[in-house]
N, CA and C of each residue as an Amber inpcrd file, in Angstrom:
protein
   441
 116.5420000 126.0140000 169.2020000 115.8790000 126.7300000 170.2780000
 116.7860000 127.8930000 170.6730000 116.2240000 129.0690000 170.8060000
 117.0080000 130.2510000 171.1710000 116.8540000 130.5250000 172.6630000
 117.9620000 130.7370000 173.3280000 117.9720000 131.0860000 174.7360000
 118.6610000 132.4330000 174.8970000 118.2730000 133.1720000 175.9090000
 118.9090000 134.4580000 176.1800000 119.5640000 134.3930000 177.5490000
 120.8130000 134.7990000 177.6150000 121.5140000 134.8150000 178.9010000
 122.0110000 136.2200000 179.1800000 122.0750000 136.5930000 180.4390000
 122.5410000 137.9270000 180.8130000 124.0440000 137.8880000 181.0420000
 124.7520000 138.7390000 180.3040000 126.1820000 138.9130000 180.5400000
 126.4710000 140.3970000 180.4650000 127.0900000 140.9100000 181.4670000
 127.4600000 142.3200000 181.5430000 126.2570000 143.2280000 181.3020000
 125.1560000 142.9360000 181.9570000 123.9230000 143.7350000 181.8810000
 123.4140000 143.8800000 180.4480000 123.6560000 142.8660000 179.6260000
 123.2220000 142.9320000 178.2420000 122.6440000 141.5730000 177.8620000
 121.5760000 141.5580000 177.1090000 120.9960000 140.3160000 176.6470000
 121.8270000 139.7840000 175.4970000 122.3100000 138.5730000 175.6190000
 123.1070000 137.9500000 174.5730000 122.3680000 136.7130000 174.0840000
 121.8900000 136.7350000 172.8260000 121.1850000 135.5610000 172.3310000
 122.1570000 134.4300000 172.0300000 121.7420000 133.2090000 172.2920000
 122.5470000 132.0460000 171.9440000 121.6270000 130.9480000 171.4480000
 122.1600000 130.0990000 170.6110000 121.3830000 128.9840000 170.0730000
 121.9900000 127.7070000 170.6230000 121.1570000 126.8350000 171.1560000
 121.6260000 125.5540000 171.6660000 120.7570000 124.4600000 171.0910000
 121.3290000 123.3830000 170.8430000 120.5990000 122.2300000 170.3400000
 121.4650000 121.0070000 170.5100000 120.9790000 119.8460000 170.0900000
 121.7650000 118.6370000 170.2700000 123.1060000 118.6820000 169.5230000
 123.1610000 119.3250000 168.3690000 124.3830000 119.3560000 167.5880000
 124.9910000 120.7470000 167.4660000 124.3210000 121.7710000 168.0110000
 124.7410000 123.1370000 167.7670000 124.7930000 123.9270000 169.0610000
 125.8630000 124.6460000 169.2620000 125.9720000 125.5540000 170.3870000
 126.8620000 126.7080000 169.9580000 126.2820000 127.9100000 169.7950000
 127.0700000 129.0600000 169.3520000 126.4510000 130.3440000 169.8850000
 127.2360000 131.4000000 169.8790000 126.7730000 132.7200000 170.2820000
 126.4350000 133.5240000 169.0410000 125.3280000 134.2170000 169.0520000
 124.9600000 135.0900000 167.9420000 125.5090000 136.4820000 168.2010000
 125.8930000 137.1720000 167.1630000 126.3630000 138.5510000 167.3000000
 125.1880000 139.4290000 167.6990000 125.4110000 140.3930000 168.5980000
 124.3140000 141.2900000 168.9600000 123.8610000 142.0940000 167.7480000
 122.5680000 142.3310000 167.6680000 122.0130000 143.0690000 166.5420000
 122.3730000 144.5380000 166.6400000 122.8330000 145.1080000 165.5330000
 123.1060000 146.5410000 165.5020000 121.7920000 147.2640000 165.2590000
 121.6240000 148.3920000 165.9320000 120.4120000 149.1680000 165.7350000
 120.4830000 149.8430000 164.3740000 119.5010000 149.5590000 163.5610000
 119.4540000 150.1020000 162.2140000 118.9950000 151.5600000 162.2590000
 119.5770000 152.3620000 161.3950000 119.1890000 153.7600000 161.3260000
 117.7390000 153.8440000 160.8580000 116.9600000 154.6270000 161.5430000
 115.5560000 154.7460000 161.1920000 115.2430000 156.0920000 160.5590000
 116.2790000 156.8440000 160.1740000 116.0790000 158.1630000 159.5780000
 116.1460000 158.0280000 158.0580000 115.0990000 158.4850000 157.3940000
 115.0580000 158.4920000 155.9360000 115.0690000 159.9510000 155.5060000
 116.1650000 160.3640000 154.9050000 116.3270000 161.7570000 154.4960000
 115.9500000 161.8820000 153.0300000 114.7880000 162.4560000 152.7400000
 114.3260000 162.6570000 151.3680000 114.5710000 164.0810000 150.8930000
 115.1500000 164.9060000 151.7400000 115.4020000 166.2970000 151.3770000
 116.7720000 166.4270000 150.7230000 117.0170000 167.6020000 150.1530000
 118.3270000 167.8790000 149.5720000 119.3290000 168.2630000 150.6650000
 118.8220000 168.6140000 151.8330000 119.6610000 169.0330000 152.9600000
 120.4110000 167.8220000 153.5210000 121.7160000 167.9390000 153.6460000
 122.5360000 166.8510000 154.1690000 122.4770000 166.8660000 155.6930000
 122.2450000 165.7030000 156.2980000 122.2400000 165.5860000 157.7560000
 123.5650000 164.9830000 158.2010000 124.1480000 165.5530000 159.2390000
 125.4030000 165.0130000 159.7710000 125.1100000 163.7300000 160.5370000
 126.1670000 162.9990000 160.8560000 126.0130000 161.7580000 161.6080000
 125.4070000 162.0380000 162.9840000 125.8560000 163.1120000 163.6330000
 125.3300000 163.4710000 164.9570000 123.8480000 163.8490000 164.8750000
 123.4490000 164.5320000 163.7900000 122.0350000 164.8940000 163.6280000
 121.1850000 163.6420000 163.4250000 121.7100000 162.6710000 162.6830000
 120.9800000 161.4100000 162.5150000 120.8800000 160.6640000 163.8320000
 121.9450000 160.7130000 164.6420000 121.9040000 160.0630000 165.9570000
 120.8190000 160.6770000 166.8290000 120.7010000 162.0020000 166.7890000
 119.6560000 162.6850000 167.5640000 118.2730000 162.2250000 167.0900000
 118.0680000 162.1790000 165.7820000 116.7700000 161.7590000 165.2590000
 116.4990000 160.2890000 165.5600000 117.5390000 159.4620000 165.6090000
 117.3650000 158.0440000 165.9470000 116.9230000 157.8420000 167.3880000
 117.1080000 158.8430000 168.2390000 116.6200000 158.7420000 169.6140000
 115.0980000 158.7300000 169.6580000 114.4710000 159.2000000 168.5900000
 113.0150000 159.1670000 168.5010000 112.4030000 160.5430000 168.6300000
 111.2020000 160.6700000 168.1080000 110.5170000 161.9590000 168.1270000
 110.0130000 162.3260000 169.5210000 109.9220000 161.3510000 170.4060000
 109.4400000 161.6300000 171.7600000 110.5760000 161.8480000 172.7580000
 111.8300000 161.7700000 172.2850000 112.9760000 162.0020000 173.1670000
 112.9810000 163.4560000 173.6170000 113.2120000 163.6580000 174.9080000
 113.2520000 165.0050000 175.4640000 114.6000000 165.2460000 176.1210000
 115.3560000 166.2190000 175.6270000 116.6260000 166.5250000 176.2950000
 116.3660000 167.2010000 177.6380000 117.2380000 166.9150000 178.6050000
 117.1060000 167.5340000 179.9270000 117.4750000 169.0050000 179.8250000
 116.7580000 169.8700000 180.5380000 117.1760000 171.2730000 180.5610000
 118.5050000 171.3930000 181.3120000 119.2650000 172.4150000 180.9660000
 120.5820000 172.5720000 181.5880000 120.4820000 172.9540000 183.0650000
 119.4150000 173.6810000 183.4310000 119.1930000 173.9920000 184.8420000
 117.7510000 173.6450000 185.1920000 117.5260000 173.4750000 186.4790000
 116.1940000 173.1710000 186.9750000 115.3060000 174.4020000 186.7830000
 114.1810000 174.2820000 186.0830000 113.3450000 175.4470000 185.8090000
 112.3820000 175.8260000 186.9420000 112.4900000 175.1910000 188.0950000
 111.5380000 175.4400000 189.1890000 111.5050000 176.8990000 189.6170000
 112.6620000 177.5320000 189.7250000 112.7180000 178.9320000 190.1590000
 112.0000000 179.8410000 189.1600000 112.2290000 179.6120000 187.8770000
 111.5770000 180.4370000 186.8590000 110.0680000 180.2500000 186.8870000
 109.6350000 179.0120000 187.0370000 108.1960000 178.7230000 187.0700000
 107.5540000 179.3820000 188.2860000 108.1990000 179.2480000 189.4410000
 107.6430000 179.8260000 190.6780000 107.5400000 181.3430000 190.5760000
 108.5380000 181.9910000 189.9880000 108.4980000 183.4550000 189.8880000
 107.4290000 183.9170000 188.8960000 107.1110000 183.1180000 187.9050000
 106.0800000 183.5040000 186.9300000 104.6640000 183.2250000 187.4430000
 104.5270000 182.2750000 188.3530000 103.2090000 181.9410000 188.8930000
 102.7730000 182.9690000 189.9290000 103.7050000 183.5290000 190.6760000
 103.3780000 184.4280000 191.7860000 102.4640000 185.5930000 191.3870000
 102.7250000 186.3530000 190.3130000 101.8220000 187.4670000 189.9880000
 100.3850000 187.0190000 189.7030000 100.2060000 185.8230000 189.2050000
  98.8590000 185.3380000 188.8890000  98.0440000 184.9550000 190.1090000
  98.6730000 184.7980000 191.2490000  97.9470000 184.3930000 192.4510000
  97.2950000 185.5630000 193.1700000  97.5980000 186.7960000 192.7820000
  97.0640000 187.9720000 193.4680000  95.5500000 188.0910000 193.3300000
  94.9960000 187.5580000 192.2550000  93.5500000 187.6740000 192.0400000
  92.7710000 186.5290000 192.6890000  93.4480000 185.5900000 193.3280000
  92.7860000 184.4520000 193.9660000  92.3300000 184.7940000 195.3800000
  91.4850000 183.9530000 195.9500000  91.0240000 184.1520000 197.3210000
  92.1960000 183.9970000 198.2820000  92.0370000 184.5760000 199.4750000
  93.1370000 184.5980000 200.4420000  93.6000000 183.2020000 200.8420000
  92.6920000 182.2860000 201.0560000  93.0630000 180.9200000 201.4560000
  93.8560000 180.2110000 200.3670000  93.4480000 180.4090000 199.1280000
  94.1490000 179.7960000 198.0020000  95.5180000 180.4490000 197.8370000
  95.5580000 181.7700000 198.0260000  96.8400000 182.4920000 197.9410000
  97.8250000 181.9530000 198.9810000  97.3430000 181.7660000 200.1930000
  98.2160000 181.2840000 201.2660000  98.7100000 179.8710000 200.9710000
  97.8120000 179.0430000 200.4630000  98.1880000 177.6680000 200.1200000
  99.2580000 177.6380000 199.0160000  99.0560000 178.4850000 198.0030000
 100.0220000 178.5290000 196.9060000 101.3540000 179.1190000 197.3710000
 101.3090000 180.0960000 198.2590000 102.5440000 180.6760000 198.7930000
 103.3110000 179.6340000 199.5920000 102.5790000 178.8170000 200.3560000
 103.2140000 177.7450000 201.1280000 103.8560000 176.7250000 200.1880000
 103.1290000 176.3210000 199.1390000 103.6670000 175.3620000 198.1740000
 104.9010000 175.9190000 197.4670000 104.8500000 177.2060000 197.1360000
 105.9910000 177.8450000 196.4740000 107.2040000 177.8550000 197.3970000
 107.0050000 178.2060000 198.6620000 108.1130000 178.2420000 199.6150000
 108.6990000 176.8420000 199.8060000 107.8330000 175.8310000 199.8540000
 108.3100000 174.4520000 200.0050000 109.1070000 174.0180000 198.7700000
 108.6190000 174.3720000 197.6180000 109.3160000 174.0330000 196.3720000
 110.6880000 174.6890000 196.3280000 110.7440000 175.9630000 196.6900000
 112.0080000 176.6870000 196.6240000 112.9930000 176.2320000 197.7020000
 112.4860000 175.8070000 198.8630000 113.3970000 175.3370000 199.9090000
 113.9690000 173.9660000 199.5610000 113.2050000 173.1440000 198.8410000
 113.6920000 171.8220000 198.4270000 114.5520000 171.8990000 197.1730000
 114.5570000 173.0440000 196.5400000 115.2520000 173.1830000 195.2640000
 116.7400000 173.3840000 195.4950000 117.5320000 172.4520000 194.9740000
 118.9720000 172.6740000 194.9970000 119.3410000 173.2240000 193.6300000
 120.1090000 174.2740000 193.6110000 120.4130000 174.9780000 192.3710000
 121.5440000 174.3360000 191.5700000 121.8310000 173.0620000 191.8430000
 122.8470000 172.3870000 191.0580000 122.3030000 172.1520000 189.6480000
 123.2080000 172.1400000 188.7010000 122.7940000 171.8600000 187.3310000
 122.3380000 170.4120000 187.2340000 121.3580000 170.1830000 186.3860000
 120.8890000 168.8240000 186.1730000 121.8840000 168.0900000 185.2860000
 121.8780000 166.7750000 185.3710000 122.8010000 165.9800000 184.5700000
 122.2870000 165.9280000 183.1410000 123.1240000 166.3100000 182.1970000
 122.7470000 166.3650000 180.7950000 122.6350000 164.9530000 180.2320000
 121.5820000 164.6790000 179.4760000 121.4180000 163.3640000 178.8800000
 121.8700000 163.3390000 177.4140000 122.5570000 164.3910000 176.9820000
 123.1310000 164.4410000 175.6380000 124.6000000 164.8390000 175.7230000
 125.4690000 164.1550000 174.9910000 126.8550000 164.6160000 174.9360000
 126.9340000 165.9410000 174.1810000 127.9830000 166.7160000 174.3660000
 128.0830000 168.0390000 173.7280000 127.9340000 167.9890000 172.2040000
 128.4500000 166.9410000 171.5740000 128.3610000 166.8260000 170.1190000
 126.8970000 166.7160000 169.6700000 126.1130000 165.9250000 170.4040000
 124.6980000 165.7820000 170.0580000 123.9100000 167.0330000 170.4310000
 124.3200000 167.7230000 171.4960000 123.6490000 168.9740000 171.8690000
 123.8250000 170.0080000 170.7520000 125.0500000 170.1000000 170.1750000
 125.2890000 171.0080000 169.0460000 124.4760000 170.5840000 167.8250000
 124.3710000 169.2730000 167.5970000 123.5850000 168.7720000 166.4680000
 122.1060000 169.1280000 166.6360000 121.6200000 169.0830000 167.8690000
 120.2310000 169.4650000 168.1350000 120.0060000 170.9330000 167.8050000
 120.9660000 171.7880000 168.1780000 120.8790000 173.2200000 167.8320000
 120.8900000 173.4040000 166.3160000 121.7290000 172.6330000 165.6080000
 121.7630000 172.7070000 164.1410000 120.4220000 172.3040000 163.5370000
 119.8140000 171.2460000 164.0740000 118.5010000 170.8170000 163.5760000
 117.4410000 171.8880000 163.8240000 117.5240000 172.5610000 164.9650000
 116.5800000 173.6450000 165.2480000 116.7500000 174.7680000 164.2280000
 117.9960000 175.0330000 163.8190000 118.2520000 176.0550000 162.8000000
 117.7430000 175.6500000 161.4270000 117.7440000 174.3520000 161.1490000
 117.2670000 173.8500000 159.8570000 115.7460000 173.7050000 159.8180000
 115.0810000 174.0030000 160.9270000 113.6320000 173.8090000 161.0140000
 112.8630000 174.6520000 160.0000000 113.4660000 175.7490000 159.5270000
 112.7820000 176.6030000 158.5510000 112.6900000 175.9420000 157.1830000
 113.6390000 175.0370000 156.8790000 113.6400000 174.4170000 155.5520000
 113.3610000 172.9190000 155.5860000 113.2890000 172.3120000 156.7740000
 113.0670000 170.8720000 156.9010000 111.8080000 170.5730000 157.6900000
 111.1480000 169.4780000 157.3270000 110.0460000 168.9270000 158.1120000
 110.4760000 167.5390000 158.5570000 110.4340000 167.2750000 159.8410000
 110.8060000 165.9750000 160.3800000 109.5350000 165.3350000 160.9150000
 109.1620000 164.2060000 160.3020000 107.8740000 163.5830000 160.5720000
 108.0240000 162.0890000 160.8040000 107.0570000 161.4670000 161.4970000
 107.0700000 160.0040000 161.5690000 106.6300000 159.4330000 160.2280000
 107.1850000 158.2980000 159.8420000 106.7890000 157.6500000 158.5920000
 105.3930000 157.0660000 158.7460000 104.6980000 156.9050000 157.6290000
 103.3510000 156.3250000 157.6600000 103.3690000 154.8930000 158.1750000
 104.3610000 154.1270000 157.7420000 104.4650000 152.7300000 158.1720000
 105.8640000 152.4870000 158.7040000 105.9520000 151.5870000 159.6400000
 107.2500000 151.2750000 160.2260000 107.5800000 152.2330000 161.3450000
 108.7420000 152.0520000 161.8740000 109.1740000 152.8850000 162.9960000
 110.2930000 153.7980000 162.5240000 110.0380000 154.5500000 161.4800000
 111.0600000 155.4020000 160.8750000 110.6970000 156.8680000 161.0250000
 111.7100000 157.6980000 160.7890000 111.5460000 159.1450000 160.8090000
 111.9410000 159.6540000 159.4360000 111.1270000 160.5170000 158.8540000
 111.3720000 161.0250000 157.5090000 111.6900000 162.5130000 157.5930000
 112.7520000 162.9230000 156.8980000 113.1150000 164.3330000 156.7870000
 112.7830000 164.7940000 155.3780000 111.8890000 165.7700000 155.2610000
 111.4500000 166.3090000 153.9730000 111.7310000 167.8000000 153.9210000
 111.9840000 168.3080000 152.7410000 112.0550000 169.7620000 152.5930000
 110.6270000 170.3010000 152.6280000 110.4770000 171.5810000 152.9120000
 109.1380000 172.1700000 152.9710000 108.4040000 172.0380000 151.6390000
 109.1340000 172.1900000 150.5220000 108.5070000 172.0700000 149.2020000
 107.9750000 170.6560000 148.9990000 108.7690000 169.6430000 149.3450000
 108.3230000 168.2660000 149.2130000 107.1080000 167.9990000 150.0980000
 107.1250000 168.5390000 151.2930000 106.0170000 168.3480000 152.2130000
 104.7240000 168.9260000 151.6470000 104.7960000 170.1360000 151.1000000
 103.5920000 170.7690000 150.5740000 103.0910000 170.0860000 149.3020000
 103.9710000 169.5230000 148.4700000 103.5200000 168.8050000 147.2720000
 102.9020000 167.4520000 147.6270000 103.3540000 166.8280000 148.7110000
 102.8020000 165.5350000 149.1300000 101.4250000 165.6970000 149.7450000
 101.1760000 166.8530000 150.3460000  99.8640000 167.0780000 150.9720000
  98.9670000 167.6680000 149.9530000
């Protein structure tokens, strides 16, 4: 019978029985990146891809100010009541906005790896695998021959 106990905010599986009592080693997360291209991926680039295709890095600064300044010119063609309401919402947003930098959810090494992957986007296609929970990296030529 397998039991799970909490130690140090981590689930630790253990097996107990009449004759057996031992701790199991925690499972290592298996790499889910399958690189079928000729392009070599660094360890940091694989770590970024292992975060998943839906992972979103935090912006370095809060984009509220930029968004508010771009919305303002578009409100001129609206009715006066709507304009006033939007101006009030904009003022409230800007007054609540603290211009401190947001906390980055990527270490600098992974942030550089993300930039490298963006540069490789011209020659690589990064796609979810058909089966399983894997990510496949293909060259553009391989991608076009498979389709």
